[in-house]
JSON list of C-alpha atoms in Angstrom, two decimals:
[
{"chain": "Z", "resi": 282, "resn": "UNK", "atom": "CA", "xyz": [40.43, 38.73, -49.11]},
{"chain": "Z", "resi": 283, "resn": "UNK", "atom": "CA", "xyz": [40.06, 35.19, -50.13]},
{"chain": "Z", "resi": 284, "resn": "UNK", "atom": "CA", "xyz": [38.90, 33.46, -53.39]},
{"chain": "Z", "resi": 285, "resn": "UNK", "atom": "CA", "xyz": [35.09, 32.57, -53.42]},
{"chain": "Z", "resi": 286, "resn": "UNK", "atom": "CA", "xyz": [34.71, 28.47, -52.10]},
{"chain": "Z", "resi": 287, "resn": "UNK", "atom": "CA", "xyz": [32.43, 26.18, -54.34]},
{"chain": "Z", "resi": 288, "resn": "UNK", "atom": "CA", "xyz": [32.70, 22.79, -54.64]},
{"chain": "Z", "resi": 289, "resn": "UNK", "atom": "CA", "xyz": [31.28, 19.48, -56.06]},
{"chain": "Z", "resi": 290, "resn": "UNK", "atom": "CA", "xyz": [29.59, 16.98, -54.79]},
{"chain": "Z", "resi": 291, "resn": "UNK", "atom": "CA", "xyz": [30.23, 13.68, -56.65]},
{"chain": "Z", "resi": 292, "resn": "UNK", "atom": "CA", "xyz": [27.87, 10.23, -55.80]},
{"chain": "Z", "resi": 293, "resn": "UNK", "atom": "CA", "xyz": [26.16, 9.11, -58.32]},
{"chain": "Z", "resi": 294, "resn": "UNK", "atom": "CA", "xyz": [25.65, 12.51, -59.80]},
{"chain": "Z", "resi": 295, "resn": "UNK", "atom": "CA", "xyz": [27.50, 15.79, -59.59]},
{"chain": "Z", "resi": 296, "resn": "UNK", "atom": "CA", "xyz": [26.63, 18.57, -57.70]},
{"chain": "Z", "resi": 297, "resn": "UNK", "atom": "CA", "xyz": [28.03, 22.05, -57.57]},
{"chain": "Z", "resi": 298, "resn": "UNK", "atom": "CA", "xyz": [27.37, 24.09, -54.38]},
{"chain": "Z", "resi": 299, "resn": "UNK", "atom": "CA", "xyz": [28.22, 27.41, -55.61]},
{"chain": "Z", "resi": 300, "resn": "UNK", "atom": "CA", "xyz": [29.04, 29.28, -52.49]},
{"chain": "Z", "resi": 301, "resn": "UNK", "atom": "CA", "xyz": [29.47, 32.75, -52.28]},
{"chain": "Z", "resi": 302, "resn": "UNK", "atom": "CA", "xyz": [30.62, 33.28, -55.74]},
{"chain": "Z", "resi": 303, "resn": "UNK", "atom": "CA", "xyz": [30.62, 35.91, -58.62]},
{"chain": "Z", "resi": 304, "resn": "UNK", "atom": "CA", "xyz": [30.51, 34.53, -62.37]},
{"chain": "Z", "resi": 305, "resn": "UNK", "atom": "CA", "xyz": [33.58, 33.82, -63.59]},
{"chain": "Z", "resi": 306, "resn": "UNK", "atom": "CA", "xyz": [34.88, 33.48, -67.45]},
{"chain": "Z", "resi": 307, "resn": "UNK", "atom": "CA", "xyz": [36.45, 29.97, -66.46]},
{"chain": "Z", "resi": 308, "resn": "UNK", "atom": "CA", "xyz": [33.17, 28.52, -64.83]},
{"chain": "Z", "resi": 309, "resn": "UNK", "atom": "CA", "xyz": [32.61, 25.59, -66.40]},
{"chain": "Z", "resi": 310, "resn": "UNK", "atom": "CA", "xyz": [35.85, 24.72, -67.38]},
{"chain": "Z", "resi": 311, "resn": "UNK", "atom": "CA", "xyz": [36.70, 24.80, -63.09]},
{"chain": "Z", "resi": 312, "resn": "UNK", "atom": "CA", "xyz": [33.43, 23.02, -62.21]},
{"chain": "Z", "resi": 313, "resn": "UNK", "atom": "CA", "xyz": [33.42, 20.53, -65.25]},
{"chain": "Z", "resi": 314, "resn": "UNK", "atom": "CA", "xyz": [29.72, 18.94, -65.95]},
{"chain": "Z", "resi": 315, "resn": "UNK", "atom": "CA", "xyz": [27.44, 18.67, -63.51]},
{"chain": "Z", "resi": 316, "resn": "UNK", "atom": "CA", "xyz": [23.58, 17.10, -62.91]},
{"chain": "Z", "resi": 317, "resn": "UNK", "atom": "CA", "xyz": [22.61, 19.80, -60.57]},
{"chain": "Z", "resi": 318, "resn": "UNK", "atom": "CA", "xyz": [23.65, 23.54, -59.65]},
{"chain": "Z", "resi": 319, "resn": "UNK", "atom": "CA", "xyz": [22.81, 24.99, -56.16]},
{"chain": "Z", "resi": 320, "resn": "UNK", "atom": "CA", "xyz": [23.09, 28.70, -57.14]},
{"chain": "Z", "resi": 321, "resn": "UNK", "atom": "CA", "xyz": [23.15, 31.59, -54.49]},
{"chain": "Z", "resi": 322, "resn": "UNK", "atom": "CA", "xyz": [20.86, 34.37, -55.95]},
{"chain": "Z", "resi": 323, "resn": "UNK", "atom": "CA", "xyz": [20.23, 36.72, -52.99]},
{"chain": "Z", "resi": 324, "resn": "UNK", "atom": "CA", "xyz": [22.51, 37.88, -49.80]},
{"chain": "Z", "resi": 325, "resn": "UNK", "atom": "CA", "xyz": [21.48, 38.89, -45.98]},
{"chain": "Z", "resi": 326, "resn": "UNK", "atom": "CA", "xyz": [21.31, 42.35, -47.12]},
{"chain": "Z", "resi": 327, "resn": "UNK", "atom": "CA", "xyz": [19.80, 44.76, -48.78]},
{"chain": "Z", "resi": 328, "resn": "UNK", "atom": "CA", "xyz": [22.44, 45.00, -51.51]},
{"chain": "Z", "resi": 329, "resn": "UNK", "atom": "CA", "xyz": [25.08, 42.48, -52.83]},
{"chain": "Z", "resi": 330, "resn": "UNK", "atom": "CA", "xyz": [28.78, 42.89, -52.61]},
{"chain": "Z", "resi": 331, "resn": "UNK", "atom": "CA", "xyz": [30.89, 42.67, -55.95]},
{"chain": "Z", "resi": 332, "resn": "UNK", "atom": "CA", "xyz": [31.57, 38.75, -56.47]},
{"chain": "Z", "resi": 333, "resn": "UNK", "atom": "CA", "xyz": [28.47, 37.85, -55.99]},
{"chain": "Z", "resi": 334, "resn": "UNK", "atom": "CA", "xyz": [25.83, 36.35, -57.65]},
{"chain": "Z", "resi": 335, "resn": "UNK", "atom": "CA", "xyz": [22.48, 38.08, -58.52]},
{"chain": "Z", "resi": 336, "resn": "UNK", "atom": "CA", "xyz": [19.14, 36.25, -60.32]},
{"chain": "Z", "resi": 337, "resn": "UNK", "atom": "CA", "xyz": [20.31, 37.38, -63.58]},
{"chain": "Z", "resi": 338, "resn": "UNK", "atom": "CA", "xyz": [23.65, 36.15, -62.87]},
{"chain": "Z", "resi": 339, "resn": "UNK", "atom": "CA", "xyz": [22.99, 32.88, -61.42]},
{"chain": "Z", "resi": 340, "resn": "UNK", "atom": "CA", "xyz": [21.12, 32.38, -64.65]},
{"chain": "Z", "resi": 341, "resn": "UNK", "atom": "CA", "xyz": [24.18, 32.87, -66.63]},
{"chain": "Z", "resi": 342, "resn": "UNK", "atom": "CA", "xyz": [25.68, 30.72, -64.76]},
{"chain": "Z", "resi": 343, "resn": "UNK", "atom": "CA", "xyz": [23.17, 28.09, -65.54]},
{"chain": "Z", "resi": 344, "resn": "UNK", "atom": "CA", "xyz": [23.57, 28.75, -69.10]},
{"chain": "Z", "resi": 345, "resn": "UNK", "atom": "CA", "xyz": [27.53, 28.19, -68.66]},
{"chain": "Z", "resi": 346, "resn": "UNK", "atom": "CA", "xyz": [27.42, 25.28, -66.00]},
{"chain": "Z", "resi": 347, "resn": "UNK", "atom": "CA", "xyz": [24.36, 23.62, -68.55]},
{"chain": "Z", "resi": 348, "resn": "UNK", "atom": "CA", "xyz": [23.17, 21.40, -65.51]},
{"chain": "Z", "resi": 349, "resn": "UNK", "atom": "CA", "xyz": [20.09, 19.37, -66.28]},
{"chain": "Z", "resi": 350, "resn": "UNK", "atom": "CA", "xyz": [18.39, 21.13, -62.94]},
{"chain": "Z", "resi": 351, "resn": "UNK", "atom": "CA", "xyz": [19.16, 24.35, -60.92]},
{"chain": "Z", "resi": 352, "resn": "UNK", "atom": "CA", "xyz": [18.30, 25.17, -57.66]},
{"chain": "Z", "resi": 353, "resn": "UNK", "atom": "CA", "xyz": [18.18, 28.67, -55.99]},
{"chain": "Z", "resi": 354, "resn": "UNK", "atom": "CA", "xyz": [19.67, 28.95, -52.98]},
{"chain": "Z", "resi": 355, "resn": "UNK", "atom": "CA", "xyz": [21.24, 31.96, -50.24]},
{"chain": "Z", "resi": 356, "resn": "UNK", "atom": "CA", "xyz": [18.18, 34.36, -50.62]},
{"chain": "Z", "resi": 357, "resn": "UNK", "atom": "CA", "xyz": [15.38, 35.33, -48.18]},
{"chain": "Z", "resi": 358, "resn": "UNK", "atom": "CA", "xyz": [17.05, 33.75, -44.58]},
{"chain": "Z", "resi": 359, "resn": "UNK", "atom": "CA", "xyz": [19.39, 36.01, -42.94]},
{"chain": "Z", "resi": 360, "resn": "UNK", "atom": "CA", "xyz": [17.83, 39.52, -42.87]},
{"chain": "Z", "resi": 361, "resn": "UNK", "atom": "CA", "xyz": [18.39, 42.43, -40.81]},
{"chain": "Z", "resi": 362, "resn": "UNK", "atom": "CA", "xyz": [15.22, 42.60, -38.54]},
{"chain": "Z", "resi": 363, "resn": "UNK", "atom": "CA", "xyz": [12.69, 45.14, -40.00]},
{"chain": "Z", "resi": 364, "resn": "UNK", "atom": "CA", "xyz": [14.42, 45.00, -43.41]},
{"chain": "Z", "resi": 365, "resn": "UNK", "atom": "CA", "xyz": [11.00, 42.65, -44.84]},
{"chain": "Z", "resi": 366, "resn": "UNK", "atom": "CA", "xyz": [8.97, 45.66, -44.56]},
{"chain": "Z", "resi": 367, "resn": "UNK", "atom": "CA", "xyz": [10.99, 47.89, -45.93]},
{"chain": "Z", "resi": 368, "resn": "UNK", "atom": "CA", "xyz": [12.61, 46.18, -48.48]},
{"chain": "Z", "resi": 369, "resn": "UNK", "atom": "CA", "xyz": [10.51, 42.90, -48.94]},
{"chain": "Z", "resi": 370, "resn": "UNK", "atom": "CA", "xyz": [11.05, 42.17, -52.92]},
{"chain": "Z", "resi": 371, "resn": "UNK", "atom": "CA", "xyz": [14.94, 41.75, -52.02]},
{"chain": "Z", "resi": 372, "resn": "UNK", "atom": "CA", "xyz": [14.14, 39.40, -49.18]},
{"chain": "Z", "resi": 373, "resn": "UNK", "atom": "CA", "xyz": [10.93, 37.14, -51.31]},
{"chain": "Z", "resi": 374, "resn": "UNK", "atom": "CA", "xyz": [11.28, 37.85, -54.34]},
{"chain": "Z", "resi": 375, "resn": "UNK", "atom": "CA", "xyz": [15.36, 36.28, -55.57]},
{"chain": "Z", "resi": 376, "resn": "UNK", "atom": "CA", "xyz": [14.32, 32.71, -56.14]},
{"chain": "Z", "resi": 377, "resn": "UNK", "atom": "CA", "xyz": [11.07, 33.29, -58.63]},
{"chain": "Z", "resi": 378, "resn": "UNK", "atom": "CA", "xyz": [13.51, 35.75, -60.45]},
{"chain": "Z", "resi": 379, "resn": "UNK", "atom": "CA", "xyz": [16.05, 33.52, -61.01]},
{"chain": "Z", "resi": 380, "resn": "UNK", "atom": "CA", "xyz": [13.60, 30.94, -62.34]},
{"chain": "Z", "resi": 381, "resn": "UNK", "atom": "CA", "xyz": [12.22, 34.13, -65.20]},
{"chain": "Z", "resi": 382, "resn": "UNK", "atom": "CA", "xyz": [15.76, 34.53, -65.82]},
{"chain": "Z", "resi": 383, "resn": "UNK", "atom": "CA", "xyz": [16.99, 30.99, -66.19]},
{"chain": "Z", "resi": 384, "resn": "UNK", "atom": "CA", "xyz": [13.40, 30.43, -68.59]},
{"chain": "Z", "resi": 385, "resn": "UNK", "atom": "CA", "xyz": [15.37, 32.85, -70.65]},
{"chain": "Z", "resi": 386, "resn": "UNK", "atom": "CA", "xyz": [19.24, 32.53, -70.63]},
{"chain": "Z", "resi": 387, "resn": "UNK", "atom": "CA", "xyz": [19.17, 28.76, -69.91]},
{"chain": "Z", "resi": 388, "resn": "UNK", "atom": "CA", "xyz": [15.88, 26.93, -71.19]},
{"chain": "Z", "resi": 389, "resn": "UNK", "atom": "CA", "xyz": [16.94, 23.63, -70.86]},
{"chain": "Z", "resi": 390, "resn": "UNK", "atom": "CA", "xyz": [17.68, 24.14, -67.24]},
{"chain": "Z", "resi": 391, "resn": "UNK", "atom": "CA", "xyz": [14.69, 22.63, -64.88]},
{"chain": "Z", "resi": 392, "resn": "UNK", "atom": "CA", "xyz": [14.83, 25.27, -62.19]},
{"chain": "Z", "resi": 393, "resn": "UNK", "atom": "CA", "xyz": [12.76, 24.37, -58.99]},
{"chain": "Z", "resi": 394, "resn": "UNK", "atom": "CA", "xyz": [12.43, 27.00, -56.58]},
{"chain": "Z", "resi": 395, "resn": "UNK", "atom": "CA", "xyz": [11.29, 25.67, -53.19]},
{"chain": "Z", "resi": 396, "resn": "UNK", "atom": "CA", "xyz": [9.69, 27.43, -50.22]},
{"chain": "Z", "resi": 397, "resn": "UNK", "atom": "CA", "xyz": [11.77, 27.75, -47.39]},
{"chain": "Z", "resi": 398, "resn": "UNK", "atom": "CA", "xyz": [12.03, 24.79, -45.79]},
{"chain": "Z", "resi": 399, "resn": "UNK", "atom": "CA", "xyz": [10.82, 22.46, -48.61]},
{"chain": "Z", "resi": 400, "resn": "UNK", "atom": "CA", "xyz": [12.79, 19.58, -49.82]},
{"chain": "Z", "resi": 401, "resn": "UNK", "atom": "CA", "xyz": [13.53, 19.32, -53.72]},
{"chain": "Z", "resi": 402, "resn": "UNK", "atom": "CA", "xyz": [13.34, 15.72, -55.65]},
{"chain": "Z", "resi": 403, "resn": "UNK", "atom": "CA", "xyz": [15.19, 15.86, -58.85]},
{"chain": "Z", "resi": 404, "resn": "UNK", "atom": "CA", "xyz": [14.35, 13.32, -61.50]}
]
């Protein structure tokens, strides 16, 4: 077992690439403030593994972290083949619920959720 890896990336903002990571208590107070917050919201699988963040819990994240944008990330790439048909809501679906979520535990989060592939401009 090892500890979850996230790190910042400091220019001339701050970013914090979440990793594989669970919520923690100590969040913010690890991270310290950042402008933007890739968040993982979805695994390769069907189900996630404790430690790991979910939509709802990437939200609450957000809410800790208070970035002035959020971005979903980790959700809807690697997928067992055949697992889209059977299970397409877990595969799709991660990135639009994080954005409900974060409309709702962090509201002063802008939280843009791009198709796969699409670059994101932050103001």
């Amino acid at each position: 077992r090892a500890p979850a890896l996230g790190y910042v990336v400091r220019g001339s903002e701050r970013t914090y690439f979440a990793g594989d990571t669970g919520l923690f208590d100590a969040m913010a107070e690890e991270v310290g403030p950042v402008d933007v917050a890739l968040l993982p919201v979805g695994g390769w699988g069907p189900c996630l593994g404790a430690g790991h963040l979910d939509p709802e819990r990437a939200a609450r994240a957000a809410a800790l972290l208070g970035p002035a944008a959020a971005v979903p990330v980790h959700y809807g790439t690697y997928w067992p083949v055949g697992m889209d048909a059977v299970r397409p809501h877990e595969f799709h679906a991660p990135g639009e619920e994080f954005a409900r979520w974060a409309r709702r535990l962090a509201p002063e989060v802008a939280v843009r959720v791009p198709a796969h592939g699409e670059r994101v401009r932050l103001p």
